[in-house]
C-alpha atoms as one frame of an Amber mdcrd trajectory, in Angstrom:
protein
   0.029   0.160  -0.415   2.893   2.146   0.849   3.890   2.220  -3.188   0.042
   3.287  -4.434   0.506   6.634  -3.795   3.524   7.159  -5.772   2.116   4.803
  -8.579  -0.958   7.500  -8.892   1.453  10.571  -8.649   3.240   9.372 -11.769
   0.017   8.574 -13.501  -1.348  11.608 -12.792   1.864  14.248 -13.436   4.030
  12.078 -15.634   6.999  13.244 -13.523   9.736  10.662 -13.059  10.798  11.392
  -9.970   7.645   9.485  -8.625   8.731   6.357 -10.366  12.277   6.486  -9.586
  11.417   6.894  -5.705   8.952   4.015  -5.776  11.939   1.683  -7.687  14.555
   2.784  -4.780  11.658   1.796  -2.392  11.282  -1.657  -4.134  14.562  -2.146
  -4.304  14.873  -1.264  -0.636  12.106  -4.216   0.349  13.469  -6.829  -1.931
  16.667  -6.685  -0.037  15.014  -6.593   3.494  11.615  -8.900   2.599  12.974
 -11.865   4.149  15.055 -10.174   7.328  11.191  -9.171   8.416  10.312 -10.977
  11.249   6.329 -11.802  12.040   4.314 -12.249  14.764   1.880 -14.890  13.715
   3.862 -18.021  13.533   1.630 -20.070  10.801   1.827 -16.800   8.521   4.800
 -15.575   6.631   4.945 -11.937   6.789   5.892 -11.516   3.256   4.752 -15.083
   1.483   1.200 -15.632   3.055  -1.723 -15.732   0.554  -3.300 -12.456   1.048
   0.075 -10.556   0.616   1.278 -11.876  -2.084  -2.573 -11.588  -3.799  -2.647
  -7.355  -2.901   0.935  -6.449  -2.933   1.715  -7.585  -6.346  -0.928  -5.487
  -7.815   0.972  -2.690  -6.765   4.445  -3.927  -8.228   2.796  -4.975 -11.309
   1.357  -1.265 -11.968   4.909   0.220 -11.253   6.864  -2.607 -13.685   3.908
  -1.494 -16.130   4.871   2.296 -16.462   7.366   3.302 -19.267  10.981   4.321
 -17.759  13.779   3.809 -19.497  16.056   4.737 -16.850  14.636   1.661 -15.006
  18.003  -0.648 -13.640  18.440  -4.037 -14.790  18.695  -5.211 -11.304  14.898
  -4.073 -10.821  13.907  -5.764 -13.974  15.702  -8.996 -12.500  14.131  -8.580
  -8.785  10.885  -7.604 -10.126  10.562 -11.379 -12.516  12.215 -13.242  -9.366
   9.444 -11.889  -7.490   6.281 -12.352  -9.535   7.952 -15.929 -10.146   8.203
 -16.376  -6.842   4.621 -15.731  -5.868   2.609 -17.447  -8.602   4.703 -20.506
  -8.050   4.082 -20.495  -4.393   0.531 -19.778  -5.174   0.086 -22.714  -7.250
   1.107 -24.771  -4.500  -1.546 -23.099  -2.185  -4.390 -23.095  -4.749  -3.576
 -26.474  -6.006  -3.243 -28.645  -2.688  -5.570 -26.746  -0.309  -8.608 -27.200
  -2.757 -11.525 -24.902  -2.420 -11.445 -22.608   0.743 -14.643 -20.129   1.026
 -13.039 -16.780   2.260 -11.276 -13.367   0.855  -7.937 -15.141   0.762  -8.394
 -17.284  -1.976  -9.976 -14.828  -4.120  -7.182 -12.729  -3.860  -4.608 -15.352
  -3.790  -6.427 -16.896  -6.905  -6.770 -13.585  -8.681  -2.986 -12.571  -8.514
  -1.890 -16.290  -9.885  -4.207 -15.059 -12.972  -2.859 -11.569 -13.675   0.591
 -13.090 -13.325  -0.129 -15.393 -15.560  -1.673 -12.929 -18.511   0.779 -10.636
 -17.518   3.690 -12.767 -17.925   2.983 -15.398 -20.611   6.796 -16.043 -20.364
   7.175 -17.856 -17.808   6.714 -21.432 -19.082   4.489 -22.503 -15.960   1.618
 -19.214 -16.891  -0.701 -21.256 -18.900  -1.106 -23.788 -15.611  -1.268 -20.680
 -13.211  -4.356 -19.286 -15.125  -6.521 -22.279 -15.609  -5.983 -23.116 -11.525
  -6.432 -19.456 -10.819  -9.784 -19.448 -13.010 -10.776 -22.727 -12.135 -10.903
 -21.133  -8.418 -12.088 -17.739  -9.133 -14.860 -19.486 -10.794 -15.644 -22.228
  -7.841 -15.726 -18.746  -5.870 -17.874 -16.660  -7.428 -20.452 -19.455  -7.173
 -20.167 -20.301  -4.365 -19.349 -17.556  -2.024 -21.642 -15.071  -3.132 -25.805
 -15.098  -2.140 -28.051 -14.978  -4.711 -28.801 -11.666  -3.760 -25.273 -10.256
  -4.071 -24.405 -10.685  -0.879 -20.662 -11.779   0.191 -20.429 -14.961   2.581
 -18.442 -13.357   4.778 -21.218 -10.737   5.528 -19.075  -7.686   5.762 -20.728
  -4.593   3.847 -17.809  -2.859   3.474 -14.543  -4.803   3.856 -14.883  -7.738
   2.483 -17.793  -7.796  -0.268 -15.774  -4.705  -1.130 -12.552  -6.242  -1.565
 -14.162  -9.080  -3.498 -16.181  -7.505  -5.512 -13.179  -5.474  -6.769 -11.139
  -8.538  -7.640 -14.092  -9.810  -9.642 -14.511  -6.381 -11.359 -10.997  -6.004
 -12.121 -10.723  -9.966 -13.384 -13.783  -9.098 -15.894 -11.049  -6.562 -17.198
  -8.187  -8.271 -17.364 -10.464 -11.160 -19.281 -11.719  -9.254 -21.643  -8.277
  -6.884 -22.543  -6.457 -10.512 -22.764  -9.546 -12.196 -24.922 -10.100 -14.933
 -22.344 -12.253 -17.333 -20.838 -15.270 -14.923 -21.972 -18.165 -16.845 -20.784
 -16.715 -16.264 -17.064 -16.686 -12.629 -17.932 -20.218 -12.452 -18.862 -20.914
 -14.763 -15.243 -18.769 -11.943 -13.500 -21.099  -9.082 -14.662 -23.875 -11.264
 -13.950 -23.136 -12.048 -10.239 -21.683  -8.693  -9.550 -24.649  -6.713 -11.059
 -26.657  -8.241  -7.942 -23.847  -7.326  -5.379 -24.727  -3.792  -6.525 -28.208
  -4.054  -5.538 -27.103  -5.522  -2.302 -25.417  -2.340  -1.366 -28.196  -0.020
  -2.610 -30.354  -1.828  -0.456 -28.070  -1.375   2.355 -26.855   2.008   2.108
 -27.390   4.151   4.787 -29.158   7.820   3.779 -26.313   9.380   4.805 -24.400
   7.379   2.215 -22.070   5.571   4.662 -21.642   1.327   4.608 -23.066   0.120
   8.033 -20.336  -1.131  10.279 -21.119  -5.051  10.633 -19.159  -7.505  11.110
 -15.611  -6.915  10.193 -16.576  -3.675   8.565 -15.236  -0.096   9.167 -18.457
   2.401   8.575 -17.727   5.788   6.342 -18.752   6.927   3.154 -19.137   4.029
   0.279 -16.590   5.025  -2.728 -18.539   6.789  -5.356 -16.353   5.422  -7.931
 -17.716   2.137  -7.529 -21.275   3.366  -7.983 -19.920   5.499 -10.994 -18.260
   2.296 -12.604 -21.723   0.274 -12.172 -24.251   2.894 -13.217 -22.513   2.726
 -16.831 -21.138  -0.772 -16.488 -24.237  -2.909 -15.806 -26.363  -0.034 -17.426
 -28.642   0.400 -13.859 -30.024   4.142 -14.287 -30.944   3.784 -10.495 -27.539
   4.164  -9.886 -27.337   7.563 -10.745 -30.568   8.308  -8.528 -28.303   6.739
  -5.810 -25.727   8.625  -6.801 -27.793  12.153  -6.872 -29.947  11.603  -3.421
 -27.554   9.977  -1.551 -24.550  11.562  -2.392 -25.493  15.045  -3.905 -23.117
  14.160  -7.178 -24.009  15.432 -10.678 -25.846  12.865 -13.202 -26.752  12.478
 -16.634 -29.965  12.915 -16.073 -32.443  15.615 -14.684 -34.889  13.026 -13.238
 -32.765   9.933 -12.296 -34.483   6.826 -11.816 -34.371   4.875  -8.148 -34.979
   1.376  -7.188 -38.300   0.398  -7.184 -37.823  -1.073  -3.937 -37.391   0.996
  -0.418 -37.431  -1.353   2.126 -36.189  -4.925   1.281 -35.808  -8.169   3.538
 -32.516 -10.661   1.879 -33.506 -13.558   2.826 -30.552 -15.100   0.715 -27.887
 -12.810   3.040 -29.795 -12.607   6.265 -30.239  -9.086   6.099 -33.416  -6.878
   6.130 -33.677  -3.184   5.601 -36.460  -0.581   6.142 -36.436   2.557   5.030
 -39.132   5.222   4.278 -37.886   6.774   1.042 -34.428   7.204  -1.538 -33.972
  10.769   0.567 -30.925  11.728   2.931 -33.535  12.589   5.542 -34.926   9.086
   5.116 -35.965   6.882   8.471 -34.176   3.726   8.163 -33.100   0.348   9.540
 -30.852  -2.321   9.085 -31.087  -5.812  10.659 -28.627  -8.890  11.368 -30.458
 -12.644  11.211 -27.728 -14.379   9.515 -25.667 -17.060  10.738 -21.719 -17.372
  11.852 -19.790 -16.890   8.330 -16.143 -17.604   9.591 -14.118 -15.110  11.821
 -14.858 -11.628  10.364 -18.486 -12.550  12.510 -19.395 -10.724  15.370 -21.011
 -12.210  18.316 -24.460 -10.928  17.274 -27.875 -11.192  15.609 -31.278  -9.933
  15.729 -29.367  -6.895  16.111 -30.147  -3.414  13.929 -28.742   0.195  13.320
 -30.599   3.076  12.748 -30.927   6.379  11.078 -33.264   9.371  10.722 -33.390
  13.107   9.317 -29.890  12.958   8.068 -28.334  11.329  11.445 -27.127   7.844
  12.680 -29.691   7.009  15.988 -28.228   3.978  16.929 -25.310   1.763  15.075
 -23.120  -0.914  15.281 -20.039  -1.006  16.908 -17.956  -2.245  13.685 -14.422
  -3.341  13.633 -12.469  -1.052  15.584  -9.215   0.321  14.008  -7.486  -2.869
  13.222  -7.346  -6.139  14.320  -4.499  -5.267  16.512  -6.956  -2.840  18.515
  -6.881  -4.291  21.701 -10.550  -3.695  22.427 -11.338  -6.048  19.072 -11.850
  -9.327  20.856 -13.517  -8.257  24.461 -15.755  -5.296  22.946 -15.867  -4.886
  19.215 -17.099  -8.173  18.583 -18.891  -8.661  22.213 -22.441  -9.105  22.312
 -22.802  -6.086  24.668 -21.681  -3.776  21.817 -24.598  -4.656  19.516 -27.937
  -3.514  20.123 -29.676  -6.397  20.983 -31.136  -8.460  24.172 -27.886  -9.541
  25.942 -28.216 -12.664  29.333 -25.792 -11.296  31.464 -23.132  -9.254  29.643
 -22.083 -13.126  28.074 -21.572 -13.761  24.081 -24.486 -15.544  22.256 -23.389
 -18.921  20.833 -22.538 -17.322  18.137 -21.415 -20.947  15.741 -24.877 -22.197
  16.030 -27.183 -19.505  16.169 -28.669 -18.139  13.693 -32.091 -16.144  13.206
 -35.266 -19.012  12.687 -38.861 -18.817  12.053 -38.244 -15.277  10.239 -41.504
 -13.476   9.343 -41.527 -10.814   7.122 -43.890  -7.797   5.746 -43.710  -4.514
   3.785 -45.974  -2.442   2.447 -46.500   1.536   1.678 -47.065   2.097   5.341
 -45.833  -0.662   7.965 -42.250  -2.695   7.461 -42.570  -5.931   9.986 -39.530
  -8.277  11.238 -40.401 -10.883  13.396 -37.370 -13.862  13.955 -36.151 -15.578
  16.858 -32.951 -17.439  17.707 -31.183 -20.044  20.740 -27.730 -18.379  20.818
 -28.231 -18.552  25.052 -29.936 -22.337  25.079 -26.977 -22.690  27.383 -28.306
 -20.380  30.046 -31.976 -22.160  29.105 -33.207 -18.884  27.263 -35.023 -18.703
  23.944 -35.819 -15.053  22.529 -37.552 -13.552  20.109 -38.043 -10.172  18.855
 -40.463  -8.880  16.569 -39.990  -4.740  15.191 -42.482  -2.941  13.869 -42.031
   0.671  11.626 -44.750   2.140  11.528 -43.991   4.670   9.093 -43.065   7.672
   9.020 -43.583   7.289  12.691 -41.979   5.238  14.765 -40.250   1.842  15.188
 -41.483  -0.521  18.044 -39.518  -3.613  19.631 -41.385  -6.621  21.205 -38.706
  -9.014  22.563 -40.044 -12.090  24.390 -37.605 -14.357  26.142 -38.639 -17.502
  27.930 -36.342 -18.808  30.512 -36.263 -22.316  32.230 -33.980 -20.884  35.201
 -34.231 -17.793  37.444 -31.532 -15.712  38.227 -29.814 -14.340  35.219 -29.750
 -10.502  34.329 -31.901  -9.890  30.598 -30.503  -6.936  29.056 -31.909  -4.806
  26.060 -29.202  -2.962  24.546 -28.833   0.348  22.482 -25.490   2.197  21.556
 -26.270   5.510  20.392 -23.586   8.912  19.152 -26.169  11.286  20.840 -26.986
  12.016  24.476 -29.739  10.917  26.056 -31.576  11.978  29.390 -34.331  10.651
  31.148 -38.145  11.715  30.929 -41.255  10.753  32.454 -41.793   8.479  29.481
 -38.506   6.961  29.210 -34.958   8.796  27.622 -35.018  11.532  24.673 -31.703
  12.615  22.888 -30.554  16.659  23.603 -30.083  17.165  20.254 -31.675  17.362
  17.022 -32.673  15.589  15.083 -33.087  13.142  17.416 -35.150  10.524  19.102
 -37.601   9.515  21.787 -37.157   5.734  23.908 -40.413   4.999  25.377 -41.212
   2.698  27.768 -44.630   1.415  28.614 -43.306  -0.409  32.013 -40.959   1.418
  33.758 -40.172  -1.073  35.972 -36.770  -2.016  34.542 -32.714  -1.265  35.895
 -31.347   1.426  33.966 -27.568   1.516  33.212 -25.753   3.712  31.248 -22.365
   4.283  30.147 -19.748   4.780  26.944 -17.928   2.366  24.744 -15.827   2.808
  21.539 -17.738   2.440  18.493 -16.743   2.691  14.231 -16.886   6.452  13.938
 -20.418   8.156  12.686 -18.650  11.837  12.401 -15.694  11.025  10.121 -16.320
   9.627   6.680 -12.899   8.199   6.132 -13.244   4.172   6.756 -11.625   3.177
  10.248 -11.847   5.997  12.751 -13.074   5.436  16.049 -15.466   7.200  18.460
 -17.007   7.101  21.915 -20.224   7.219  22.071 -22.986   6.269  24.546 -25.270
   2.810  25.195 -27.764   2.897  27.540 -28.957  -0.958  28.738 -32.788  -1.701
  30.081 -32.285  -4.793  32.367 -34.869  -7.372  34.322 -33.708 -10.086  36.228
 -35.259 -13.861  34.730 -37.641 -16.088  36.589 -37.704 -20.209  36.297 -40.420
 -20.719  34.112 -42.020 -17.078  33.280 -41.534 -15.262  30.438 -39.873 -12.042
  29.755 -40.552  -9.141  27.743 -39.011  -5.985  26.734 -41.095  -3.397  24.722
 -39.563  -0.398  24.135 -40.690   2.461  21.028 -38.058   4.523  19.056 -39.446
   7.596  17.676 -37.557   9.675  15.929 -37.848  13.349  15.735 -36.619  16.711
  12.859 -37.768  18.711  15.383 -39.052  18.639  19.059 -42.776  17.329  19.251
 -46.142  17.103  21.273 -45.233  14.709  24.186 -45.949  10.383  22.826 -47.394
   8.388  25.611 -47.319   5.131  25.587 -48.564   2.416  27.950 -49.338  -1.562
  28.227 -52.154  -3.565  30.077 -51.312  -6.841  29.886 -48.165  -8.591  27.496
 -48.260  -7.806  24.306 -50.141  -4.518  24.455 -49.215  -1.622  23.574 -50.928
   1.692  23.694 -49.320   5.002  21.812 -51.053   8.296  22.007 -49.586  11.544
  19.829 -51.594  14.729  19.082 -54.689  13.105  19.201 -53.946   9.924  17.242
 -54.112   6.878  19.429 -52.687   3.405  18.067 -53.354   0.396  19.805 -51.039
  -2.429  19.128 -51.482  -6.630  19.840 -48.648  -8.820  19.434 -49.740 -12.478
  19.137 -52.466 -12.278  21.786 -54.952 -15.643  21.784 -58.422 -14.225  19.845
 -61.219 -13.928  22.595 -59.033 -11.782  24.619 -59.605  -8.325  23.423 -62.475
  -6.712  22.071 -61.154  -6.463  18.583 -60.509 -10.388  17.582 -58.388 -11.758
  15.389 -55.661 -14.224  15.203 -53.297 -12.050  13.445 -49.897 -12.056  13.910
 -50.052  -8.353  14.227 -52.797  -5.935  14.939 -53.032  -2.595  14.724 -55.461
  -0.183  15.362 -56.006   3.179  14.518 -57.997   6.012  15.651 -57.462   9.659
  13.923 -58.521  12.936  15.308 -61.773  12.828  12.765 -62.770   9.271  14.310
 -62.413   7.297  11.464 -60.440   3.885  12.471 -57.940   1.763  10.282 -56.480
  -1.511  11.181 -53.165  -3.103   9.920 -53.028  -7.145   9.987 -49.920  -9.376
   9.655 -50.421 -13.027   9.015 -54.166 -13.311  10.097 -57.390 -14.441   8.757
 -60.250 -12.813   9.925 -60.658  -9.538  12.450 -64.096  -8.998  13.989 -65.234
  -6.502  16.779 -68.262  -6.751  18.545 -69.954  -9.231  16.866 -69.267  -8.247
  13.369 -66.962  -9.555  10.714 -64.232  -6.343   9.743 -62.139  -8.210   7.745
 -61.658 -12.660   6.654 -59.521 -14.151   4.252 -59.230 -18.056   3.519 -55.754
 -17.906   4.224 -53.041 -16.165   6.959 -52.242 -13.038   4.665 -51.503  -9.485
   5.854 -54.000  -6.557   4.776 -54.940  -3.150   5.841 -58.046  -1.244   5.533
 -60.742   0.902   6.863 -63.149   0.091   9.530 -66.846   0.923   8.533 -68.786
   2.372  11.631 -71.693  -0.742  11.812 -74.975   0.102  10.180 -77.843   1.354
  12.839
C-alpha cells in the first residue's frame, strides 16, 4: 500500500521522480524482505496468501510504467518476485483446494494476473487454468443470490472481493480469455450493486456490521457500476444520497425501499431514497467465519440525516486491543444480552423469520437460541409504522431464574431521562419510550466506528443504555420499547400497556393500539393475527393493519376475513344502525 501514492502521482503528473522513488523503495523492500520478523508463526509475513494477492498488484502497476532509466537489477528482482509469488500461490491453490472466504479469491486473482501479464514464464498456462478454476468456484459459492458476500461484512470483504472480480473482468476481456466467465461475473456482480444500494444508510455510509468499518461508500464504485451494468437507478442513488451530478435531471430510483434479503439474511426498512429517510438494517444471519461478531437480531437506525443507533464495527484494526473483548462482543451491539455474556455464535442464526412490507408498515420477526446454554430462547419483533416510529417487542422464555436480561442500545447522541423514558438532547434525534417503567437502567460509554468522520477506520466514544430485568424460572419475560425519531422537538408521546403483547401509543390526538399475538378472545377486537394495529384518527376514522391473520372481528361482526393467512390493511366502517 505504501507504493500506491507514488504510482498514482506518476500517472497524474507524468513526472519520473515518483517512479524513481518507487523503484528505490521496491529495491529496498526486496533486499530486506527475508529479514522481516512476524508475530503469527503460521503466516510468513511476506509470502502469506493475502500479502501476495494484494501487494503484487502495486508492483505490477509500477513495472508496467514506461521508465527508460529503470535499472537492470530492478527487472531481474521484479521477475523473481513475480515468479516466486506465482509458484507459491499455485502450490496453495492446488493442494488446499477450494477454501471459502476472501483470501483465496485474492490469491487466485493474482495467480491469474501474473499468468496473463507474464506469459513468458513456462508455467503461465497452468497458473491461468488453476487461478480461473478457483475464481469460478468462489463466484458461485461465495456470493448469495441477492448479491451479498458470504463473509457478511458490507464494506471490508464484500468490497474487496467485488473489486477483485471487477478487475478480473477487465483482464479477461482485454486478454480475450474465457468470455463465458466474464459474462457470468457481470451477471453476479450486478446483484452485489443491488445489495449495496439496499444496505446503504441514507447518509451514504456503509453499515459497520461484522468486521466492517463505517464510512462513506466509495462513489467511484457506484459511478463505474451505473455505466458498466447499465443501471440508471445507481445514478439516482448518486444524486439523492451523495449529491453528485448525474446524466439525467430526473434520475430513476430503485423500485424498492424496504427489502428482506433472505439469502444473505439482512433486512432493511426504509421510508424513501432521500438523505432524510428513516432507515433500519437488521442482521439475522449465521456465523460465517472469523469476521463474524457475537450478534444476531441486532439493528442500526438512521433518521433525518443522522445515525440514531449504531453497531460498534471492527475498531481501528485487528490489532486494536478492544477488538475481541469489546467490538466483537454481544454487548457492543443493539440486541438483547444475558448477563453480559456472548451468544454461542457458531450455532446461532435467526429462525422462523417473518417479513411483511407495505407503503405504510414494515414488520420483521425472528427468534434465536444463542443463549440456550442459559436455558433461554429469544424472539424479537420489530414493527416500523412509517414514517413515525419503531416498536421492539422482545419475548424471552427462561428455564432458570436469577439471570440478568439486558436490552442494549448504542447511540452517538446524548440521552436524558423523561417521564416516558429517554430522549436525545440533540435535534434531529429520538425518543426512547417505555410502557413499563420497572426496568433497571444502566448507562455508559463504549468505542464504535465513527459516525462523524467519513474516512473508514476512524473510531469514537459513544453512549450506550441498557434496560435490565431478572429472569424467573419457567416464567416468560418481555421488553417493549418504542423508538420515535424527530426532526424537531414535538408534542409529548404517551405509551402504556395493560397486558403482555399490548401497547397503546398516543400522540397529537391519534391513538395506535397494537396487539402482538394475543390469543383470540382476549381483547375486544378479536383476531388470530400475528400483529394487529388499530388506529383512531383525530376525526374519529379508524384503520386496521393485520400481519399473518385470517380474520378481524369486532363487537360480534366481521370486519375482515381471508381463507388463508395473509397481511392486509383497511378502514373499519361503522356498523349500520
